[in-house]
Coordinates of C-alpha atoms in Angstrom, one line a residue:
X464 CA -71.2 17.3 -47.9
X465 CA -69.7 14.0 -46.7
X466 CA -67.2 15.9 -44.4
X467 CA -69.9 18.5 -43.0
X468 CA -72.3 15.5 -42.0
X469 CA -70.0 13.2 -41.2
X470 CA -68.8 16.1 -38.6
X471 CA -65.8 13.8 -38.5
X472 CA -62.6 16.1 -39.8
X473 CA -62.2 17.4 -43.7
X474 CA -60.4 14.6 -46.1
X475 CA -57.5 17.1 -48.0
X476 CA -60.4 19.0 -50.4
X477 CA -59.3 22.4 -48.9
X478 CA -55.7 23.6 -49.1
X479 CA -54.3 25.2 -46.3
X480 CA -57.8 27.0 -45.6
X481 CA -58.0 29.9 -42.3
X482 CA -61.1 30.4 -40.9
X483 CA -61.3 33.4 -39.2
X484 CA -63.4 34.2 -35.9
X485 CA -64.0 36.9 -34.2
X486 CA -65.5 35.6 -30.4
X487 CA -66.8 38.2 -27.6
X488 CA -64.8 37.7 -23.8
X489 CA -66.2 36.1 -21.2
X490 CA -63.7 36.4 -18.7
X491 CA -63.3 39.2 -16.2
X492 CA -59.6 38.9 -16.2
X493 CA -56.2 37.8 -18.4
X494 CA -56.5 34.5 -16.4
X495 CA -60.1 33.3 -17.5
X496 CA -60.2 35.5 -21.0
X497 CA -62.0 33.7 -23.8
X498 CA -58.7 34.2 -25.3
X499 CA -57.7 30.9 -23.5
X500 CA -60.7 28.7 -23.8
X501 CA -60.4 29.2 -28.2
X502 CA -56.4 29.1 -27.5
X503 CA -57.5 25.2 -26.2
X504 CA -59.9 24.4 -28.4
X505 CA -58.0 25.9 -31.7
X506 CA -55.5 23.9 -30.9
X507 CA -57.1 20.3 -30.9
X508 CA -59.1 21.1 -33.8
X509 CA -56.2 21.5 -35.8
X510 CA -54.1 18.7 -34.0
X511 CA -57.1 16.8 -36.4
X512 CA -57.6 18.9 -39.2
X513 CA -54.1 20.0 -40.5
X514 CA -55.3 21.8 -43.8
X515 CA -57.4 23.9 -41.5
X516 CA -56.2 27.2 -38.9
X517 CA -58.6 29.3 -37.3
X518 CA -57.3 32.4 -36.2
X519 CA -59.5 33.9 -33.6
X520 CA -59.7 37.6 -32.5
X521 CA -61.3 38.2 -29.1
X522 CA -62.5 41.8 -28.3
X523 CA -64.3 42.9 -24.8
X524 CA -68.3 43.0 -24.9
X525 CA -68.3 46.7 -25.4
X526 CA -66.1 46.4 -28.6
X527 CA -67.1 43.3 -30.2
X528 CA -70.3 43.9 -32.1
X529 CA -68.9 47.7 -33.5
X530 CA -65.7 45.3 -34.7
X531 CA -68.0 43.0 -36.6
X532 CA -69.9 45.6 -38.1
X533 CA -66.6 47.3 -39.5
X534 CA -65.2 44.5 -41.0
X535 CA -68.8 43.8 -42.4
X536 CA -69.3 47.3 -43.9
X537 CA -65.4 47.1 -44.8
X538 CA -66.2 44.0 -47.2
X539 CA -63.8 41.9 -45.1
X540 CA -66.5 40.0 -42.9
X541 CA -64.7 37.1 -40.4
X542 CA -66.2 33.4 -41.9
X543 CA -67.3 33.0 -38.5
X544 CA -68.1 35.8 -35.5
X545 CA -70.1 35.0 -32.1
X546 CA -71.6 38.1 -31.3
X547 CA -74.4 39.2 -29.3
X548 CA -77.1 40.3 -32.6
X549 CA -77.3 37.9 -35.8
X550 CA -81.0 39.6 -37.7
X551 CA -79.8 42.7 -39.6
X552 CA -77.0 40.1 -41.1
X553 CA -79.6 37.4 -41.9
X554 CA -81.8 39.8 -43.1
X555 CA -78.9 41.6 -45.3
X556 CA -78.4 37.6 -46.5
X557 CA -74.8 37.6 -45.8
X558 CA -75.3 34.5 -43.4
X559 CA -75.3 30.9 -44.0
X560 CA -78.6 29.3 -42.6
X561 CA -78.0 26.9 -39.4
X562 CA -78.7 23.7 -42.0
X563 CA -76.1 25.0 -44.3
X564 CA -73.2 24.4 -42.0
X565 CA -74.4 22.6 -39.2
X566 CA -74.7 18.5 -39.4
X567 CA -78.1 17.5 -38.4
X568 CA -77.8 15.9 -34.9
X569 CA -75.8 19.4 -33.9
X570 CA -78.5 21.6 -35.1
X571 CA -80.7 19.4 -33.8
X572 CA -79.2 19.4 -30.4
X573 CA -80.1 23.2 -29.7
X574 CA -82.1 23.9 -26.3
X575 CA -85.9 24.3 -28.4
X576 CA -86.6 27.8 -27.0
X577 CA -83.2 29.1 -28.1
X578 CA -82.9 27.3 -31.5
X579 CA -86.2 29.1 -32.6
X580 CA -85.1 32.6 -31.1
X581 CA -82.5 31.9 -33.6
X582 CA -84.6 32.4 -36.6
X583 CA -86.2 35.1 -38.7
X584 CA -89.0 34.2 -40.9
X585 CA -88.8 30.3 -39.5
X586 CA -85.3 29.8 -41.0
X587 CA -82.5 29.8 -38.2
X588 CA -79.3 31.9 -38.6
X589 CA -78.0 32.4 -35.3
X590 CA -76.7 29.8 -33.7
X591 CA -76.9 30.0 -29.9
X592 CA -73.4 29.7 -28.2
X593 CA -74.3 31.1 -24.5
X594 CA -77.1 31.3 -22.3
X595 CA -78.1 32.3 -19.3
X596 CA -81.0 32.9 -17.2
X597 CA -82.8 34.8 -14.0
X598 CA -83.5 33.8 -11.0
X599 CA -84.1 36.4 -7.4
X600 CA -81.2 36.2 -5.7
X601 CA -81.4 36.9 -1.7
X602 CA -79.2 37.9 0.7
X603 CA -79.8 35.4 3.9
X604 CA -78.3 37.3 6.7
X605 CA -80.2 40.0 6.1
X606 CA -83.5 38.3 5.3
X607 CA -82.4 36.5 8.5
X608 CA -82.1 39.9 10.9
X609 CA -85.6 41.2 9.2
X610 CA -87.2 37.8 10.3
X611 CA -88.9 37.9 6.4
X612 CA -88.8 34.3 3.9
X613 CA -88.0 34.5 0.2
X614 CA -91.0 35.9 -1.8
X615 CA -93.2 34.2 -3.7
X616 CA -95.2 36.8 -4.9
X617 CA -95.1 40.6 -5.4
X618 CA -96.9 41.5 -2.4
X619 CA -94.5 39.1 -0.4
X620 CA -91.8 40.9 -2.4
X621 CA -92.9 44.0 -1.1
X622 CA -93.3 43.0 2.5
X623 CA -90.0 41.8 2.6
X624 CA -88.7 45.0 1.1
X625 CA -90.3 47.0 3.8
X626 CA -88.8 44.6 6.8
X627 CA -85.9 45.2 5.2
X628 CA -85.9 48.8 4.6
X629 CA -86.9 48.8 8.3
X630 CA -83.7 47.2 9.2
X631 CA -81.6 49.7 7.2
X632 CA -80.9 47.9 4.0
X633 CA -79.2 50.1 1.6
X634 CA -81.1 48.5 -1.5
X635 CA -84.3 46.3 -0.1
X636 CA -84.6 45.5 -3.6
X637 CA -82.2 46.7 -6.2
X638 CA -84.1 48.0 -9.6
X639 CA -81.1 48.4 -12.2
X640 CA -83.3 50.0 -15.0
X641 CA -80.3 52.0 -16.2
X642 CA -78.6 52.1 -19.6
X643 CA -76.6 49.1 -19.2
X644 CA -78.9 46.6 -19.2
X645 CA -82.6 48.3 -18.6
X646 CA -84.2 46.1 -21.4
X647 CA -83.5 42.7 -19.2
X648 CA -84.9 43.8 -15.6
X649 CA -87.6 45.3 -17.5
X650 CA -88.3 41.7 -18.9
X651 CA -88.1 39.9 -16.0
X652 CA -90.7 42.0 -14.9
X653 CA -93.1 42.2 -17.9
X654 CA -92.9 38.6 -17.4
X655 CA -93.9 38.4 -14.2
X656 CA -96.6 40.2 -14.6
X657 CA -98.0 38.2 -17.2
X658 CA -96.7 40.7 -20.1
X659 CA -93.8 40.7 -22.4
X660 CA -92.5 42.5 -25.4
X661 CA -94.1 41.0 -27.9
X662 CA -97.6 39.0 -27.8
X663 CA -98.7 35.3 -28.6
X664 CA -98.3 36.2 -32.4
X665 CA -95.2 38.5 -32.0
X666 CA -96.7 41.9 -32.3
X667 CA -95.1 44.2 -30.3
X668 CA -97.2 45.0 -27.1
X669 CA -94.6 47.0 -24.7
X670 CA -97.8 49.2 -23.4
X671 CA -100.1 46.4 -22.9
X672 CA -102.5 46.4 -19.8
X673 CA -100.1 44.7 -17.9
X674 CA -97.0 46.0 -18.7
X675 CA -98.7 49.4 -17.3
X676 CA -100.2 47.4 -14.3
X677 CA -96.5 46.4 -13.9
X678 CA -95.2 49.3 -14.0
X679 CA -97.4 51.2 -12.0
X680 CA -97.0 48.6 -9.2
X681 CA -93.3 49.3 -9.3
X682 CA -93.7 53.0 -9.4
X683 CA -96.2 52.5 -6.4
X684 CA -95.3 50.2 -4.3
X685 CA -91.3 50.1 -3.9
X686 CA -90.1 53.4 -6.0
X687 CA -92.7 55.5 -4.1
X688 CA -91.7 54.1 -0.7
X689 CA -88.2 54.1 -0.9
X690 CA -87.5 50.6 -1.3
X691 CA -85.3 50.7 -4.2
X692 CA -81.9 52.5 -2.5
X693 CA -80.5 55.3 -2.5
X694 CA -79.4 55.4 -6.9
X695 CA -83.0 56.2 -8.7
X696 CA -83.6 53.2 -11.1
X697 CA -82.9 54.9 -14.2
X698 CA -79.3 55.5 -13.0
X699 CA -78.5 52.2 -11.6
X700 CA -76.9 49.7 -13.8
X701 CA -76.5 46.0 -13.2
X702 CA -73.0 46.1 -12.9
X703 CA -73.5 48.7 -9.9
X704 CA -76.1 46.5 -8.7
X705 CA -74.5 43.4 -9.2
X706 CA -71.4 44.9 -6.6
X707 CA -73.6 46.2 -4.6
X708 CA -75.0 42.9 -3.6
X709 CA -71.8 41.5 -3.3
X710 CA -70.9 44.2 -1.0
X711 CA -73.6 42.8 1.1
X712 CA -75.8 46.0 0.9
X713 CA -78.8 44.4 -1.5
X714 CA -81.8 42.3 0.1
X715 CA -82.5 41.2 -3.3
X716 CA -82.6 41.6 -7.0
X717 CA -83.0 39.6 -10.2
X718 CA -79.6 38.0 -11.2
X719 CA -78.0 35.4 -13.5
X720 CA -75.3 32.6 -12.5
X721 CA -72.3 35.5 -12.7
X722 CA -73.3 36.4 -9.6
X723 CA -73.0 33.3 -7.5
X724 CA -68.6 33.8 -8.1
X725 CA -68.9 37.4 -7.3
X726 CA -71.2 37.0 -4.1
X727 CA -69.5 33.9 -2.9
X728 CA -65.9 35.5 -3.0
X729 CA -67.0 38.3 -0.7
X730 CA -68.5 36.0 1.3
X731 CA -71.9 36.9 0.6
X732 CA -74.5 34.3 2.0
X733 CA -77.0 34.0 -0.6
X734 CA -80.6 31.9 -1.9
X735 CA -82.1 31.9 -4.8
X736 CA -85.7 31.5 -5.8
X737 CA -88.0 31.4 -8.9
X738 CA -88.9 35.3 -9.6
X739 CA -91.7 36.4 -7.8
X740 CA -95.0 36.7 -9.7
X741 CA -97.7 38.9 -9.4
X742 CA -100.3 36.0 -8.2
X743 CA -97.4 33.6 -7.0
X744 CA -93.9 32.5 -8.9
X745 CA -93.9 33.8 -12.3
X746 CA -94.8 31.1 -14.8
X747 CA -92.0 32.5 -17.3
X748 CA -88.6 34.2 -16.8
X749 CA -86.4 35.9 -19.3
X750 CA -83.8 33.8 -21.1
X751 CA -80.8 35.2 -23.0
X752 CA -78.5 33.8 -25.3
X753 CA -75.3 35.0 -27.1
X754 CA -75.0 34.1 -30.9
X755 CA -72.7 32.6 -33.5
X756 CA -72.8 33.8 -37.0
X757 CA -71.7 32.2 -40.3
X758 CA -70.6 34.6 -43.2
X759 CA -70.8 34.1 -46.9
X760 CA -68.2 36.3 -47.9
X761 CA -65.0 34.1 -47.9
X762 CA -66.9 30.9 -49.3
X763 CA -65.8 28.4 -46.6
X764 CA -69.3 26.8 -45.9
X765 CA -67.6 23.2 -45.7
X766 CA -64.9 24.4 -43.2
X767 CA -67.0 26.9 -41.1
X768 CA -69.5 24.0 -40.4
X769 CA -66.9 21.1 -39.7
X770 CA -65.6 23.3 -37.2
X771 CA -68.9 24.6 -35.5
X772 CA -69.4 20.8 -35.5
X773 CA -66.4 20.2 -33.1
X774 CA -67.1 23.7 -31.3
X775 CA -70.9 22.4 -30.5
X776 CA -69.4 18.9 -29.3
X777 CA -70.6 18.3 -25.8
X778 CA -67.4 18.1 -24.3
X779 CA -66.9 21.5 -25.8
X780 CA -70.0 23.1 -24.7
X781 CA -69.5 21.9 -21.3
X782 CA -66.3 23.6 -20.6
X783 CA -67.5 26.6 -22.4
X784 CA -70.5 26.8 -19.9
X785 CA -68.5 25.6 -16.4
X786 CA -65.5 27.9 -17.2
X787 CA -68.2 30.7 -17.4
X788 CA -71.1 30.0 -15.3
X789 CA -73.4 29.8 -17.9
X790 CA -75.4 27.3 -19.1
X791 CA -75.3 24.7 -22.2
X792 CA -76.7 25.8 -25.4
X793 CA -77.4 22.3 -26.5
X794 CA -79.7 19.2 -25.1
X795 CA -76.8 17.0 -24.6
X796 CA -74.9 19.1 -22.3
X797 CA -77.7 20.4 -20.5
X798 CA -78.7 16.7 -19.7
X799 CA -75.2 15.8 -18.4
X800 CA -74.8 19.1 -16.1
X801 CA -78.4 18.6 -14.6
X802 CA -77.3 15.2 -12.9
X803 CA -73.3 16.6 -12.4
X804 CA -72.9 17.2 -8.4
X805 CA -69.9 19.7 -9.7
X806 CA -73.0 21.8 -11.6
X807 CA -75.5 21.8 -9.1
X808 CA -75.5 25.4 -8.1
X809 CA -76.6 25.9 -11.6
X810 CA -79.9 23.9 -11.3
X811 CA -82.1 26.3 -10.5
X812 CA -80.6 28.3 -14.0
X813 CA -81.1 25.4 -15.9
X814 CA -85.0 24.8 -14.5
X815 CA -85.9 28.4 -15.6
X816 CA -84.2 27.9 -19.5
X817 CA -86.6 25.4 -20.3
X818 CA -89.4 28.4 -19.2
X819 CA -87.6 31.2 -20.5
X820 CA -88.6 33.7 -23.1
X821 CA -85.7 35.3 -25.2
X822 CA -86.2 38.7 -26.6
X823 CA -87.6 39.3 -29.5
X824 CA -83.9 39.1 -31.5
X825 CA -85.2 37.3 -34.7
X826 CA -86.9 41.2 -35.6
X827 CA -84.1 43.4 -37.1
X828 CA -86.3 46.1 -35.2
X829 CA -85.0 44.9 -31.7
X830 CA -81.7 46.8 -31.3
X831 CA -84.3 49.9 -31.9
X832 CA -86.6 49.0 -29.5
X833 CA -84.1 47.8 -27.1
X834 CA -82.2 50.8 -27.4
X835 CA -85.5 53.0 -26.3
X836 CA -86.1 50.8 -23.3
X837 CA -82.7 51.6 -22.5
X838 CA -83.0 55.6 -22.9
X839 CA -86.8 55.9 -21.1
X840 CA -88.0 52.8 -18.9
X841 CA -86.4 54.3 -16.0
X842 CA -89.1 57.4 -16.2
X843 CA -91.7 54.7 -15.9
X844 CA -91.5 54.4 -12.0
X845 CA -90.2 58.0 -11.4
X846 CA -92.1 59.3 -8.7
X847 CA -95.2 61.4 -10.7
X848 CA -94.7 59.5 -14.0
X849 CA -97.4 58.1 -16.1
X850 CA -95.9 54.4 -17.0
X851 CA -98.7 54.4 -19.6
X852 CA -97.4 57.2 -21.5
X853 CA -94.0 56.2 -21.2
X854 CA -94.5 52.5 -22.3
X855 CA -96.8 54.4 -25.1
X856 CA -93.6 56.1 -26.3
X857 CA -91.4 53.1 -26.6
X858 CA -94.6 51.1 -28.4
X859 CA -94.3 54.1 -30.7
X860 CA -91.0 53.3 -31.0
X861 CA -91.6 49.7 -32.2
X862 CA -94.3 49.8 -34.3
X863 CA -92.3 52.3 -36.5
X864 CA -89.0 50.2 -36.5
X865 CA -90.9 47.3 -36.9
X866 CA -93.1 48.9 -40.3
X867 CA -89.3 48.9 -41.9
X868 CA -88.7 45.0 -41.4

């Protein structure tokens, strides 16, 4: 244990031990691939640490949770895997807890909100590695030529949608409720509408009174009058979205730091304000955060945590986060950018984490229920639709996923 909470490099017990990780890619090309960053890091950990290699695999998002579930069902689980689901692995027990691996000061360095989305049953497993969170993101030329300000509130939301329409806008307000990423935007809205997933006690509530008053104002009042573009919500996905504001043909939409790089390098003048609420800003706003898991199967508890130690380092953290755009996982690093001039467009991101509300990841039921939102929430605010009924079918959805946990 001396080595794990010393977090200061093993002393010769293990003999030439490898610790393998599988890690998800951040990078949107061969130049900035997460290949690179663990390349870097890999590399002065075992400058230190010569009994130790890590040998790191790095798949694209869209393969790199199937890959960890292989090897898992395989028997031949990585000691190590950041991923973007840790619950059905805690709750098969095949994970170390955080306090197993991790020296106290690191675990106790985690961002509050996403240390305890980390847990199931009040004993943390996943260990945040990414975050990120929304902010509405507005285009100011054309806010300029509609002669509208950055909304506040939904009904300001809506005039400006209009104004904008007006001025032939493509998207007033983009509404990417497709399959790509439907169960964020639909977050960010429950939010702001004073709802959520989940209530105070963490009972699923996705057809609560204002979840359907949320969804019935969308239906209403920019669906129903055009204001969304030209792609019905349930098509568009936030990639589509994401380019389409870059492209310069989005007013507005809900967005995370990514999108500063890609709007910038097309020249896209941009603001960004706390989402709009339905009384005024919303008091909450979705947070996310990506995971790293520790597995039991190879026996390398000592290892695995004196190398999360150096991983979580907040020199470590920090060029994780500013090669990415993202934002620090950890108090430390969070301070530091806050008060960095080279971070400040991140600011506003790192305001809203300390508000933020993660999904409900600690329930192995979420992939269920986040799977449904996927498939129906874009019926919700189809022109005719009853967003009771449909929020009434993804409920159903929950409660009998979440009767299994």
């Amino acid at each position: 244990m001396t080595a794990v909470l010393g977090g200061c490099g093993l002393t010769g017990d293990s003999d030439g031990v490898t610790l393998k990780l599988v890690a998800a890619d951040y990078g949107d090309s061969k130049d900035n691939s997460s290949r690179k960053y663990w390349d870097e890091l890999v590399e002065s950990y075992e400058a230190k640490n010569p009994d130790v290699q890590v040998d790191v695999t790095v798949y694209s998002w869209n393969d790199v949770d199937r890959k960890v579930r292989e090897m898992v069902e395989a028997g031949e689980a990585p000691d190590m895997a950041q991923i973007g689901a840790y619950s059905d692995y805690a709750d098969k027990e095949l994970l170390y807890r955080a306090d197993d691996v991790l020296s106290i000061p690191v675990q106790a360095d985690f961002v509050s909100q996403l240390a305890a989305a980390g847990q199931v049953n009040g004993v943390q497993y996943g260990l945040p590695f990414a975050a990120s969170t929304r902010v509405l993101f507005y285009n100011k030329t054309l806010f300029d030529k509609a002669g509208v300000q950055p909304p506040k509130s939904w009904d300001d939301l809506a005039e400006a949608a209009e104004a904008l329409e007006e001025k032939g806008v493509k998207y007033p307000y983009a509404l990417p409720l497709g399959a790509e990423e439907a169960q964020a935007e639909t977050m960010q809205w429950m939010l702001s509408g004073e709802g959520g997933y989940t209530d105070d006690v963490g009972t699923y509530s996705v057809d609560s009174p204002q979840n359907v008053t949320t969804f019935t104002w969308l239906r209403d009042e920019l669906v129903g009058k055009g204001l969304t573009g030209p792609v019905a919500p349930g098509k568009l996905n936030r990639a589509a979205a994401f380019a389409a504001f870059a492209a310069g043909d989005v007013g507005m939409l809900n967005g995370h730091p990514s999108l500063m790089k890609m709007a910038s390098d097309k020249g896209v003048k941009y603001g960004m304000v706390t989402t709009p609420g339905i009384d005024g800003e919303s008091k909450n706003t979705l947070g996310v955060s990506d995971w790293m898991t520790a597995f039991k199967k190879n026996g390398h508890r000592d290892e695995i945590g004196d190398f999360l130690d150096f991983v979580y380092s907040e020199e470590n953290v920090l060029d994780f986060s500013r090669e990415y755009d993202l934002l620090p996982v950890t108090t430390s690093a969070s301070r530091t950018m806050s008060t960095a001039p080279e971070d400040e467009n991140l600011k506003p991101f790192l305001d809203e984490l300390l508000l933020s509300e993660l999904y409900p990841v600690g329930k192995t039921s979420w992939a269920s229920v986040s799977a449904d939102v996927k498939k129906r929430i874009g019926q919700a605010v189809a022109t005719g639709a009853s967003p009771k009924e449909v929020l009434g079918q993804i409920q159903a959805t929950a409660m009998k996923a979440g009767s299994a946990e």
